[in-house]
Amino acid sequence: MLRHSLAWLVVIIAMGGIAGGLTLYKRSEMNAAEAAAAAYPEPSEAVASVRARQGEWSTSTRAIGTVVAMRELEIRNEIAGAIAEIGFKSGAIVEPGQTLIQFDTRQERALLAAAQAEARLGKITLERRESLRSSPAFSAQDYDRAREELAGATARANNLEVAIDKKKIVAPFRARIGITNLQPGAYLDVGTLLAKLQGVDEQAYVDFSLPQDSAAVQPGSLVTILSSAVPNGAMSAKIVAEENSADSVDRAVRFRAVVDSAGGKLRPGSFVDVIAVTSAPRPVIMVPLSAVRRSPHGEHVFLLATEDGKLRARQRVVQTGAVQNGEIAILKGLAAGDLVASSGSFKLREGLLVNTDVPTASISATTVN
């Protein structure tokens, strides 16, 4: 019985020794791991940084505008007749005074010659009657008749000259003429559309409509014109006219602006985008677009705060505005001079150590629409 008890005691002591040895071994491993972890550097990320700067922001609206020629004309004939000559080619540039269409005037010219002959004869007759004024043979009735016959012949001649002039259609200004199917010999009734003229000018009108509450937009205001026909993109235009009433259907107000025609690239009738500033500018903070991160909870930036001599990322919720030239307006959440992460900000998380070249404070004013 004593031997049996001693055997169990030996087993228990041996098991205790083994357990103690294992405990000491694991503790030494843990101490070594803790020492290695203490010697390993804290995780960090390298990003670009920028200081938020002061700017101005104003609301704007976009509308569809129509290019209108500054001088535009539909040419129609006042007198019916047959075409004798066409002095232009479809799509060509015509100069002021250039003959566009000459109607047949042979009949009018024959009648004009007869009327002019009557006028010359009437003048001779009137002069003869005038020479007899001091003679007993003078007749006041014959004198009055001769005078009226001369006046009638002169009036008929003048009327025929006007009719002949109306049968010659000339260009009133330098313009590009449209496409036409007219041919010499064709007979045209009164009021037939002969051609359309679009003035060749260095400027053009842009007509567009804005909501009636766009009080900041008025004659003298500047708007931005965007057209795919112009390689350089945006063009500045000045509003020169405003409709005196709102449209009864959509309650919009029509405006007219003057813009450079870009060497004729803005064709009349084409569509352009019009961007108009609709509110007075107010101060905002500007940061690069890459600094703003988006999540289901809203928009935020990573503010780089100095803590114990090191930069750490601190998430800051912001309210954003318009975007222009790679920058975005911050309406709320940042102050001018705040250091924020820009390129590479997607790698950051709250409290992460950050490596960056801190830029010098550069707070300049800019305007964003």
mmCIF file of C-alpha atoms in Angstrom:
data_model
loop_
_atom_site.group_PDB
_atom_site.id
_atom_site.type_symbol
_atom_site.label_atom_id
_atom_site.label_comp_id
_atom_site.label_asym_id
_atom_site.label_seq_id
_atom_site.Cartn_x
_atom_site.Cartn_y
_atom_site.Cartn_z
ATOM 1 C CA MET A 1 0.000 0.000 0.000
ATOM 2 C CA LEU A 2 2.861 2.357 0.878
ATOM 3 C CA ARG A 3 4.615 1.491 -2.375
ATOM 4 C CA HIS A 4 1.485 2.250 -4.339
ATOM 5 C CA SER A 5 1.157 5.680 -2.715
ATOM 6 C CA LEU A 6 4.817 6.508 -3.345
ATOM 7 C CA ALA A 7 4.395 5.603 -7.014
ATOM 8 C CA TRP A 8 1.509 8.003 -7.427
ATOM 9 C CA LEU A 9 3.437 10.732 -5.615
ATOM 10 C CA VAL A 10 6.336 10.317 -8.019
ATOM 11 C CA VAL A 11 3.940 10.541 -10.974
ATOM 12 C CA ILE A 12 2.332 13.707 -9.619
ATOM 13 C CA ILE A 13 5.707 15.354 -8.979
ATOM 14 C CA ALA A 14 6.849 14.442 -12.483
ATOM 15 C CA MET A 15 3.665 15.856 -14.043
ATOM 16 C CA GLY A 16 4.063 19.065 -12.038
ATOM 17 C CA GLY A 17 7.657 19.413 -13.203
ATOM 18 C CA ILE A 18 6.626 18.939 -16.814
ATOM 19 C CA ALA A 19 3.792 21.509 -16.494
ATOM 20 C CA GLY A 20 6.123 24.007 -14.825
ATOM 21 C CA GLY A 21 8.709 23.539 -17.544
ATOM 22 C CA LEU A 22 6.123 24.093 -20.275
ATOM 23 C CA THR A 23 4.867 27.224 -18.519
ATOM 24 C CA LEU A 24 8.351 28.691 -18.264
ATOM 25 C CA TYR A 25 8.988 27.882 -21.941
ATOM 26 C CA LYS A 26 5.780 29.539 -23.175
ATOM 27 C CA ARG A 27 6.402 32.575 -20.978
ATOM 28 C CA SER A 28 9.879 32.972 -22.416
ATOM 29 C CA GLU A 29 8.402 32.738 -25.946
ATOM 30 C CA MET A 30 5.794 35.395 -25.131
ATOM 31 C CA ASN A 31 8.428 37.704 -23.662
ATOM 32 C CA ALA A 32 10.526 37.283 -26.784
ATOM 33 C CA ALA A 33 7.512 38.047 -29.025
ATOM 34 C CA GLU A 34 6.680 41.129 -26.983
ATOM 35 C CA ALA A 35 10.253 42.326 -27.223
ATOM 36 C CA ALA A 36 10.256 41.769 -30.988
ATOM 37 C CA ALA A 37 6.941 43.606 -31.358
ATOM 38 C CA ALA A 38 8.269 46.511 -29.324
ATOM 39 C CA ALA A 39 11.289 46.715 -31.600
ATOM 40 C CA TYR A 40 9.127 46.587 -34.826
ATOM 41 C CA PRO A 41 8.144 50.085 -36.175
ATOM 42 C CA GLU A 42 4.512 51.275 -36.055
ATOM 43 C CA PRO A 43 2.596 50.831 -39.359
ATOM 44 C CA SER A 44 2.355 54.009 -41.427
ATOM 45 C CA GLU A 45 1.402 55.216 -44.912
ATOM 46 C CA ALA A 46 3.008 57.766 -47.216
ATOM 47 C CA VAL A 47 0.611 60.265 -48.819
ATOM 48 C CA ALA A 48 0.709 63.677 -50.456
ATOM 49 C CA SER A 49 -0.602 66.539 -48.373
ATOM 50 C CA VAL A 50 -1.857 70.062 -49.014
ATOM 51 C CA ARG A 51 -3.043 72.983 -46.958
ATOM 52 C CA ALA A 52 -6.651 74.082 -47.412
ATOM 53 C CA ARG A 53 -6.852 77.554 -48.920
ATOM 54 C CA GLN A 54 -9.370 80.376 -48.996
ATOM 55 C CA GLY A 55 -11.570 80.848 -52.070
ATOM 56 C CA GLU A 56 -14.997 82.064 -53.182
ATOM 57 C CA TRP A 57 -17.971 79.975 -54.237
ATOM 58 C CA SER A 58 -21.187 80.900 -55.994
ATOM 59 C CA THR A 59 -24.085 78.830 -57.286
ATOM 60 C CA SER A 60 -24.563 78.431 -61.012
ATOM 61 C CA THR A 61 -27.067 76.898 -63.389
ATOM 62 C CA ARG A 62 -26.701 75.275 -66.780
ATOM 63 C CA ALA A 63 -29.029 75.934 -69.698
ATOM 64 C CA ILE A 64 -29.239 75.032 -73.367
ATOM 65 C CA GLY A 65 -28.627 77.984 -75.674
ATOM 66 C CA THR A 66 -29.200 78.506 -79.388
ATOM 67 C CA VAL A 67 -26.700 80.325 -81.588
ATOM 68 C CA VAL A 68 -28.334 83.136 -83.573
ATOM 69 C CA ALA A 69 -26.663 85.147 -86.318
ATOM 70 C CA MET A 70 -26.351 88.851 -85.568
ATOM 71 C CA ARG A 71 -27.645 89.537 -89.091
ATOM 72 C CA GLU A 72 -30.066 87.091 -90.660
ATOM 73 C CA LEU A 73 -32.428 87.601 -93.573
ATOM 74 C CA GLU A 74 -34.888 85.729 -95.776
ATOM 75 C CA ILE A 75 -34.972 87.187 -99.293
ATOM 76 C CA ARG A 76 -38.315 87.177 -101.124
ATOM 77 C CA ASN A 77 -39.387 88.859 -104.337
ATOM 78 C CA GLU A 78 -41.838 91.778 -104.271
ATOM 79 C CA ILE A 79 -42.774 91.460 -107.953
ATOM 80 C CA ALA A 80 -43.617 88.292 -109.882
ATOM 81 C CA GLY A 81 -41.469 87.419 -112.862
ATOM 82 C CA ALA A 82 -39.106 85.035 -114.590
ATOM 83 C CA ILE A 83 -35.493 84.621 -113.446
ATOM 84 C CA ALA A 84 -33.004 85.915 -115.998
ATOM 85 C CA GLU A 85 -29.770 85.442 -114.056
ATOM 86 C CA ILE A 86 -28.566 83.956 -110.753
ATOM 87 C CA GLY A 87 -25.458 85.630 -109.362
ATOM 88 C CA PHE A 88 -24.449 83.264 -106.554
ATOM 89 C CA LYS A 89 -23.701 79.644 -105.743
ATOM 90 C CA SER A 90 -25.301 77.774 -102.867
ATOM 91 C CA GLY A 91 -23.306 78.107 -99.642
ATOM 92 C CA ALA A 92 -21.062 80.872 -100.986
ATOM 93 C CA ILE A 93 -20.074 84.138 -99.306
ATOM 94 C CA VAL A 94 -21.746 87.159 -100.932
ATOM 95 C CA GLU A 95 -20.611 90.764 -100.606
ATOM 96 C CA PRO A 96 -22.761 93.883 -100.022
ATOM 97 C CA GLY A 97 -24.324 95.075 -103.289
ATOM 98 C CA GLN A 98 -23.643 91.811 -105.120
ATOM 99 C CA THR A 99 -26.443 90.842 -107.507
ATOM 100 C CA LEU A 100 -28.123 87.679 -106.288
ATOM 101 C CA ILE A 101 -31.038 87.313 -108.707
ATOM 102 C CA GLN A 102 -31.935 89.340 -111.788
ATOM 103 C CA PHE A 103 -35.493 88.965 -113.064
ATOM 104 C CA ASP A 104 -36.462 89.514 -116.706
ATOM 105 C CA THR A 105 -37.148 93.252 -117.172
ATOM 106 C CA ARG A 106 -37.507 93.493 -120.956
ATOM 107 C CA GLN A 107 -41.193 94.430 -120.814
ATOM 108 C CA GLU A 108 -40.653 97.012 -118.076
ATOM 109 C CA ARG A 109 -37.721 98.550 -119.950
ATOM 110 C CA ALA A 110 -39.824 98.887 -123.117
ATOM 111 C CA LEU A 111 -42.597 100.588 -121.175
ATOM 112 C CA LEU A 112 -39.996 102.781 -119.480
ATOM 113 C CA ALA A 113 -38.635 103.900 -122.855
ATOM 114 C CA ALA A 114 -42.168 104.828 -123.973
ATOM 115 C CA ALA A 115 -42.867 106.718 -120.747
ATOM 116 C CA GLN A 116 -39.575 108.586 -121.010
ATOM 117 C CA ALA A 117 -40.414 109.536 -124.620
ATOM 118 C CA GLU A 118 -43.790 110.849 -123.480
ATOM 119 C CA ALA A 119 -42.076 112.813 -120.742
ATOM 120 C CA ARG A 120 -39.639 114.380 -123.198
ATOM 121 C CA LEU A 121 -42.482 115.294 -125.560
ATOM 122 C CA GLY A 122 -44.494 116.687 -122.680
ATOM 123 C CA LYS A 123 -41.562 118.825 -121.613
ATOM 124 C CA ILE A 124 -41.215 120.258 -125.132
ATOM 125 C CA THR A 125 -44.954 120.948 -125.301
ATOM 126 C CA LEU A 126 -44.924 122.607 -121.896
ATOM 127 C CA GLU A 127 -41.991 124.806 -122.878
ATOM 128 C CA ARG A 128 -43.856 125.906 -126.026
ATOM 129 C CA ARG A 129 -46.960 126.741 -124.012
ATOM 130 C CA GLU A 130 -44.770 128.640 -121.575
ATOM 131 C CA SER A 131 -43.258 130.717 -124.413
ATOM 132 C CA LEU A 132 -46.755 131.888 -125.424
ATOM 133 C CA ARG A 133 -47.622 133.188 -121.953
ATOM 134 C CA SER A 134 -47.180 136.852 -123.002
ATOM 135 C CA SER A 135 -48.904 136.294 -126.367
ATOM 136 C CA PRO A 136 -52.642 136.729 -127.087
ATOM 137 C CA ALA A 137 -52.527 133.133 -128.373
ATOM 138 C CA PHE A 138 -51.688 131.833 -124.836
ATOM 139 C CA SER A 139 -54.262 129.391 -123.463
ATOM 140 C CA ALA A 140 -54.183 128.676 -119.749
ATOM 141 C CA GLN A 141 -56.151 125.473 -120.307
ATOM 142 C CA ASP A 142 -53.639 124.137 -122.848
ATOM 143 C CA TYR A 143 -50.787 125.113 -120.521
ATOM 144 C CA ASP A 144 -52.313 123.246 -117.572
ATOM 145 C CA ARG A 145 -53.004 120.189 -119.743
ATOM 146 C CA ALA A 146 -49.403 120.107 -120.975
ATOM 147 C CA ARG A 147 -48.082 120.434 -117.441
ATOM 148 C CA GLU A 148 -50.219 117.548 -116.144
ATOM 149 C CA GLU A 149 -49.348 115.338 -119.120
ATOM 150 C CA LEU A 150 -45.656 115.898 -118.378
ATOM 151 C CA ALA A 151 -46.208 115.075 -114.710
ATOM 152 C CA GLY A 152 -48.097 111.888 -115.608
ATOM 153 C CA ALA A 153 -45.436 110.698 -118.049
ATOM 154 C CA THR A 154 -42.687 111.428 -115.507
ATOM 155 C CA ALA A 155 -44.581 109.505 -112.804
ATOM 156 C CA ARG A 156 -45.029 106.483 -115.089
ATOM 157 C CA ALA A 157 -41.326 106.513 -115.906
ATOM 158 C CA ASN A 158 -40.396 106.712 -112.216
ATOM 159 C CA ASN A 159 -42.774 103.866 -111.374
ATOM 160 C CA LEU A 160 -41.244 101.645 -114.051
ATOM 161 C CA GLU A 161 -37.733 102.452 -112.809
ATOM 162 C CA VAL A 162 -38.768 101.342 -109.319
ATOM 163 C CA ALA A 163 -40.267 98.129 -110.737
ATOM 164 C CA ILE A 164 -37.041 97.432 -112.621
ATOM 165 C CA ASP A 165 -34.991 98.044 -109.463
ATOM 166 C CA LYS A 166 -37.191 95.626 -107.509
ATOM 167 C CA LYS A 167 -36.469 92.925 -110.078
ATOM 168 C CA LYS A 168 -32.789 93.090 -109.199
ATOM 169 C CA ILE A 169 -32.121 91.408 -105.822
ATOM 170 C CA VAL A 170 -28.806 92.418 -104.223
ATOM 171 C CA ALA A 171 -27.071 91.340 -100.996
ATOM 172 C CA PRO A 172 -27.592 93.937 -98.234
ATOM 173 C CA PHE A 173 -24.539 92.827 -96.210
ATOM 174 C CA ARG A 174 -21.678 90.335 -96.246
ATOM 175 C CA ALA A 175 -23.190 86.940 -95.586
ATOM 176 C CA ARG A 176 -23.164 83.248 -96.324
ATOM 177 C CA ILE A 177 -26.051 82.285 -98.551
ATOM 178 C CA GLY A 178 -28.019 79.095 -98.083
ATOM 179 C CA ILE A 179 -28.758 76.234 -100.450
ATOM 180 C CA THR A 180 -31.258 76.959 -103.217
ATOM 181 C CA ASN A 181 -32.725 75.082 -106.181
ATOM 182 C CA LEU A 182 -33.594 78.135 -108.286
ATOM 183 C CA GLN A 183 -32.798 78.020 -111.989
ATOM 184 C CA PRO A 184 -32.769 80.712 -114.725
ATOM 185 C CA GLY A 185 -36.084 80.818 -116.561
ATOM 186 C CA ALA A 186 -38.172 79.797 -113.545
ATOM 187 C CA TYR A 187 -41.269 81.940 -113.004
ATOM 188 C CA LEU A 188 -41.778 83.014 -109.394
ATOM 189 C CA ASP A 189 -44.901 84.373 -107.782
ATOM 190 C CA VAL A 190 -44.798 87.294 -105.368
ATOM 191 C CA GLY A 191 -43.301 86.394 -101.974
ATOM 192 C CA THR A 192 -41.369 83.304 -103.077
ATOM 193 C CA LEU A 193 -38.435 82.462 -100.783
ATOM 194 C CA LEU A 194 -35.320 83.066 -102.867
ATOM 195 C CA ALA A 195 -32.510 82.513 -100.353
ATOM 196 C CA LYS A 196 -31.516 82.762 -96.704
ATOM 197 C CA LEU A 197 -28.614 84.960 -95.638
ATOM 198 C CA GLN A 198 -26.568 84.454 -92.466
ATOM 199 C CA GLY A 199 -24.282 87.371 -91.671
ATOM 200 C CA VAL A 200 -20.567 86.585 -91.570
ATOM 201 C CA ASP A 201 -19.624 88.363 -88.340
ATOM 202 C CA GLU A 202 -16.951 87.989 -85.692
ATOM 203 C CA GLN A 203 -19.647 87.699 -83.030
ATOM 204 C CA ALA A 204 -22.934 85.870 -82.640
ATOM 205 C CA TYR A 205 -25.943 85.918 -80.336
ATOM 206 C CA VAL A 206 -26.750 83.083 -77.937
ATOM 207 C CA ASP A 207 -30.374 82.924 -76.783
ATOM 208 C CA PHE A 208 -31.194 80.921 -73.643
ATOM 209 C CA SER A 209 -33.774 80.771 -70.852
ATOM 210 C CA LEU A 210 -33.326 80.634 -67.078
ATOM 211 C CA PRO A 211 -35.777 80.196 -64.178
ATOM 212 C CA GLN A 212 -37.566 83.392 -63.203
ATOM 213 C CA ASP A 213 -35.833 83.474 -59.788
ATOM 214 C CA SER A 214 -32.367 83.972 -61.331
ATOM 215 C CA ALA A 215 -32.188 87.541 -60.071
ATOM 216 C CA ALA A 216 -28.396 87.722 -60.217
ATOM 217 C CA VAL A 217 -28.458 87.252 -64.002
ATOM 218 C CA GLN A 218 -29.164 90.483 -65.856
ATOM 219 C CA PRO A 219 -27.877 92.534 -68.798
ATOM 220 C CA GLY A 220 -24.172 93.110 -68.299
ATOM 221 C CA SER A 221 -23.607 89.778 -66.512
ATOM 222 C CA LEU A 222 -21.057 87.344 -67.902
ATOM 223 C CA VAL A 223 -21.894 83.728 -68.744
ATOM 224 C CA THR A 224 -19.779 80.819 -69.953
ATOM 225 C CA ILE A 225 -20.493 79.196 -73.319
ATOM 226 C CA LEU A 226 -19.457 75.576 -73.945
ATOM 227 C CA SER A 227 -19.518 74.044 -77.424
ATOM 228 C CA SER A 228 -18.042 70.867 -78.880
ATOM 229 C CA ALA A 229 -17.341 72.829 -82.068
ATOM 230 C CA VAL A 230 -14.704 74.918 -80.280
ATOM 231 C CA PRO A 231 -11.533 72.967 -79.395
ATOM 232 C CA ASN A 232 -10.538 75.302 -76.562
ATOM 233 C CA GLY A 233 -13.846 74.700 -74.796
ATOM 234 C CA ALA A 234 -15.198 77.540 -72.658
ATOM 235 C CA MET A 235 -15.878 81.016 -74.022
ATOM 236 C CA SER A 236 -17.010 84.080 -72.136
ATOM 237 C CA ALA A 237 -20.165 85.891 -73.272
ATOM 238 C CA LYS A 238 -21.890 89.066 -72.105
ATOM 239 C CA ILE A 239 -25.650 89.315 -71.662
ATOM 240 C CA VAL A 240 -26.974 92.232 -73.728
ATOM 241 C CA ALA A 241 -30.756 91.793 -73.490
ATOM 242 C CA GLU A 242 -33.461 90.315 -71.257
ATOM 243 C CA GLU A 243 -37.046 89.517 -72.234
ATOM 244 C CA ASN A 244 -39.538 91.870 -70.601
ATOM 245 C CA SER A 245 -41.779 89.034 -69.369
ATOM 246 C CA ALA A 246 -41.536 85.389 -68.332
ATOM 247 C CA ASP A 247 -42.821 82.595 -70.530
ATOM 248 C CA SER A 248 -46.423 81.762 -69.687
ATOM 249 C CA VAL A 249 -45.785 78.003 -69.889
ATOM 250 C CA ASP A 250 -42.554 77.298 -67.993
ATOM 251 C CA ARG A 251 -42.183 80.736 -66.286
ATOM 252 C CA ALA A 252 -38.636 81.030 -67.602
ATOM 253 C CA VAL A 253 -37.046 84.304 -68.686
ATOM 254 C CA ARG A 254 -35.264 84.554 -72.001
ATOM 255 C CA PHE A 255 -31.817 86.171 -72.268
ATOM 256 C CA ARG A 256 -29.539 87.087 -75.156
ATOM 257 C CA ALA A 257 -25.741 87.132 -74.898
ATOM 258 C CA VAL A 258 -23.018 88.137 -77.340
ATOM 259 C CA VAL A 259 -20.130 85.712 -77.868
ATOM 260 C CA ASP A 260 -17.183 85.476 -80.233
ATOM 261 C CA SER A 261 -18.127 83.257 -83.178
ATOM 262 C CA ALA A 262 -14.762 81.463 -83.025
ATOM 263 C CA GLY A 263 -14.038 82.077 -86.676
ATOM 264 C CA GLY A 264 -17.477 80.918 -87.790
ATOM 265 C CA LYS A 265 -17.341 77.618 -85.876
ATOM 266 C CA LEU A 266 -20.450 78.576 -83.922
ATOM 267 C CA ARG A 267 -23.045 78.064 -86.638
ATOM 268 C CA PRO A 268 -26.432 79.779 -86.321
ATOM 269 C CA GLY A 269 -29.059 77.332 -85.132
ATOM 270 C CA SER A 270 -26.607 75.074 -83.292
ATOM 271 C CA PHE A 271 -26.949 74.254 -79.595
ATOM 272 C CA VAL A 272 -24.463 75.251 -76.893
ATOM 273 C CA ASP A 273 -24.287 74.902 -73.115
ATOM 274 C CA VAL A 274 -24.653 78.101 -71.104
ATOM 275 C CA ILE A 275 -23.400 78.318 -67.502
ATOM 276 C CA ALA A 276 -24.687 81.331 -65.584
ATOM 277 C CA VAL A 277 -23.779 82.375 -62.034
ATOM 278 C CA THR A 278 -27.006 82.781 -60.075
ATOM 279 C CA SER A 279 -25.779 83.988 -56.665
ATOM 280 C CA ALA A 280 -23.235 86.346 -55.162
ATOM 281 C CA PRO A 281 -19.900 84.694 -54.229
ATOM 282 C CA ARG A 282 -19.272 83.649 -50.619
ATOM 283 C CA PRO A 283 -16.039 82.549 -48.912
ATOM 284 C CA VAL A 284 -15.243 78.828 -48.951
ATOM 285 C CA ILE A 285 -12.265 76.547 -48.393
ATOM 286 C CA MET A 286 -10.609 74.884 -51.394
ATOM 287 C CA VAL A 287 -8.851 71.491 -51.434
ATOM 288 C CA PRO A 288 -7.857 69.095 -54.236
ATOM 289 C CA LEU A 289 -10.601 66.777 -55.391
ATOM 290 C CA SER A 290 -8.456 63.762 -54.424
ATOM 291 C CA ALA A 291 -8.605 64.833 -50.766
ATOM 292 C CA VAL A 292 -12.336 64.123 -50.432
ATOM 293 C CA ARG A 293 -13.398 60.558 -49.680
ATOM 294 C CA ARG A 294 -16.948 59.276 -49.953
ATOM 295 C CA SER A 295 -18.646 56.644 -47.827
ATOM 296 C CA PRO A 296 -22.213 55.569 -47.016
ATOM 297 C CA HIS A 297 -22.085 58.001 -44.092
ATOM 298 C CA GLY A 298 -21.175 61.025 -46.215
ATOM 299 C CA GLU A 299 -18.105 62.855 -47.432
ATOM 300 C CA HIS A 300 -14.971 63.304 -45.359
ATOM 301 C CA VAL A 301 -11.308 64.233 -45.523
ATOM 302 C CA PHE A 302 -8.341 63.059 -43.481
ATOM 303 C CA LEU A 303 -6.962 65.889 -41.407
ATOM 304 C CA LEU A 304 -3.269 65.388 -40.604
ATOM 305 C CA ALA A 305 -2.876 66.293 -36.933
ATOM 306 C CA THR A 306 0.425 66.514 -35.041
ATOM 307 C CA GLU A 307 0.374 64.295 -31.935
ATOM 308 C CA ASP A 308 3.541 63.708 -29.873
ATOM 309 C CA GLY A 309 5.606 65.075 -32.730
ATOM 310 C CA LYS A 310 4.069 62.717 -35.293
ATOM 311 C CA LEU A 311 1.375 63.179 -37.937
ATOM 312 C CA ARG A 312 -1.727 61.044 -37.572
ATOM 313 C CA ALA A 313 -4.811 60.792 -39.792
ATOM 314 C CA ARG A 314 -8.017 62.097 -38.232
ATOM 315 C CA GLN A 315 -11.237 61.713 -40.174
ATOM 316 C CA ARG A 316 -13.191 64.967 -40.580
ATOM 317 C CA VAL A 317 -16.741 65.081 -42.015
ATOM 318 C CA VAL A 318 -17.164 67.932 -44.531
ATOM 319 C CA GLN A 319 -19.856 69.528 -46.667
ATOM 320 C CA THR A 320 -18.752 70.021 -50.272
ATOM 321 C CA GLY A 321 -19.747 72.393 -53.059
ATOM 322 C CA ALA A 322 -18.822 72.818 -56.709
ATOM 323 C CA VAL A 323 -15.831 71.326 -58.511
ATOM 324 C CA GLN A 324 -13.572 73.297 -60.834
ATOM 325 C CA ASN A 325 -10.091 72.758 -62.251
ATOM 326 C CA GLY A 326 -9.409 69.717 -60.070
ATOM 327 C CA GLU A 327 -10.429 71.449 -56.823
ATOM 328 C CA ILE A 328 -13.559 71.186 -54.724
ATOM 329 C CA ALA A 329 -15.164 73.786 -52.490
ATOM 330 C CA ILE A 330 -15.552 72.858 -48.809
ATOM 331 C CA LEU A 331 -18.551 74.685 -47.384
ATOM 332 C CA LYS A 332 -18.238 73.320 -43.847
ATOM 333 C CA GLY A 333 -15.732 71.268 -41.844
ATOM 334 C CA LEU A 334 -12.323 72.811 -42.633
ATOM 335 C CA ALA A 335 -10.476 76.060 -42.039
ATOM 336 C CA ALA A 336 -7.903 77.803 -44.196
ATOM 337 C CA GLY A 337 -4.440 76.405 -43.478
ATOM 338 C CA ASP A 338 -5.611 72.968 -42.278
ATOM 339 C CA LEU A 339 -3.275 70.190 -43.426
ATOM 340 C CA VAL A 340 -5.156 67.414 -45.255
ATOM 341 C CA ALA A 341 -4.145 64.308 -47.180
ATOM 342 C CA SER A 342 -4.643 64.529 -50.939
ATOM 343 C CA SER A 343 -3.213 61.909 -53.309
ATOM 344 C CA GLY A 344 -3.164 58.540 -51.561
ATOM 345 C CA SER A 345 -5.783 59.464 -48.967
ATOM 346 C CA PHE A 346 -7.650 56.250 -49.820
ATOM 347 C CA LYS A 347 -4.930 54.323 -47.891
ATOM 348 C CA LEU A 348 -5.621 56.064 -44.587
ATOM 349 C CA ARG A 349 -7.733 55.120 -41.605
ATOM 350 C CA GLU A 350 -8.448 56.803 -38.301
ATOM 351 C CA GLY A 351 -5.340 57.271 -36.154
ATOM 352 C CA LEU A 352 -2.882 55.859 -38.701
ATOM 353 C CA LEU A 353 0.655 57.251 -38.635
ATOM 354 C CA VAL A 354 1.303 59.335 -41.769
ATOM 355 C CA ASN A 355 4.516 60.144 -43.603
ATOM 356 C CA THR A 356 4.391 63.238 -45.821
ATOM 357 C CA ASP A 357 6.250 66.377 -46.797
ATOM 358 C CA VAL A 358 4.384 69.133 -44.978
ATOM 359 C CA PRO A 359 3.772 72.026 -47.426
ATOM 360 C CA THR A 360 4.230 75.615 -46.368
ATOM 361 C CA ALA A 361 1.086 77.606 -45.721
ATOM 362 C CA SER A 362 -0.242 78.934 -49.030
ATOM 363 C CA ILE A 363 -3.621 80.545 -48.716
ATOM 364 C CA SER A 364 -4.649 82.382 -51.877
ATOM 365 C CA ALA A 365 -8.034 83.523 -53.084
ATOM 366 C CA THR A 366 -9.836 81.919 -56.008
ATOM 367 C CA THR A 367 -13.367 81.935 -57.357
ATOM 368 C CA VAL A 368 -15.329 78.762 -58.066
ATOM 369 C CA ASN A 369 -18.735 78.587 -59.719
#
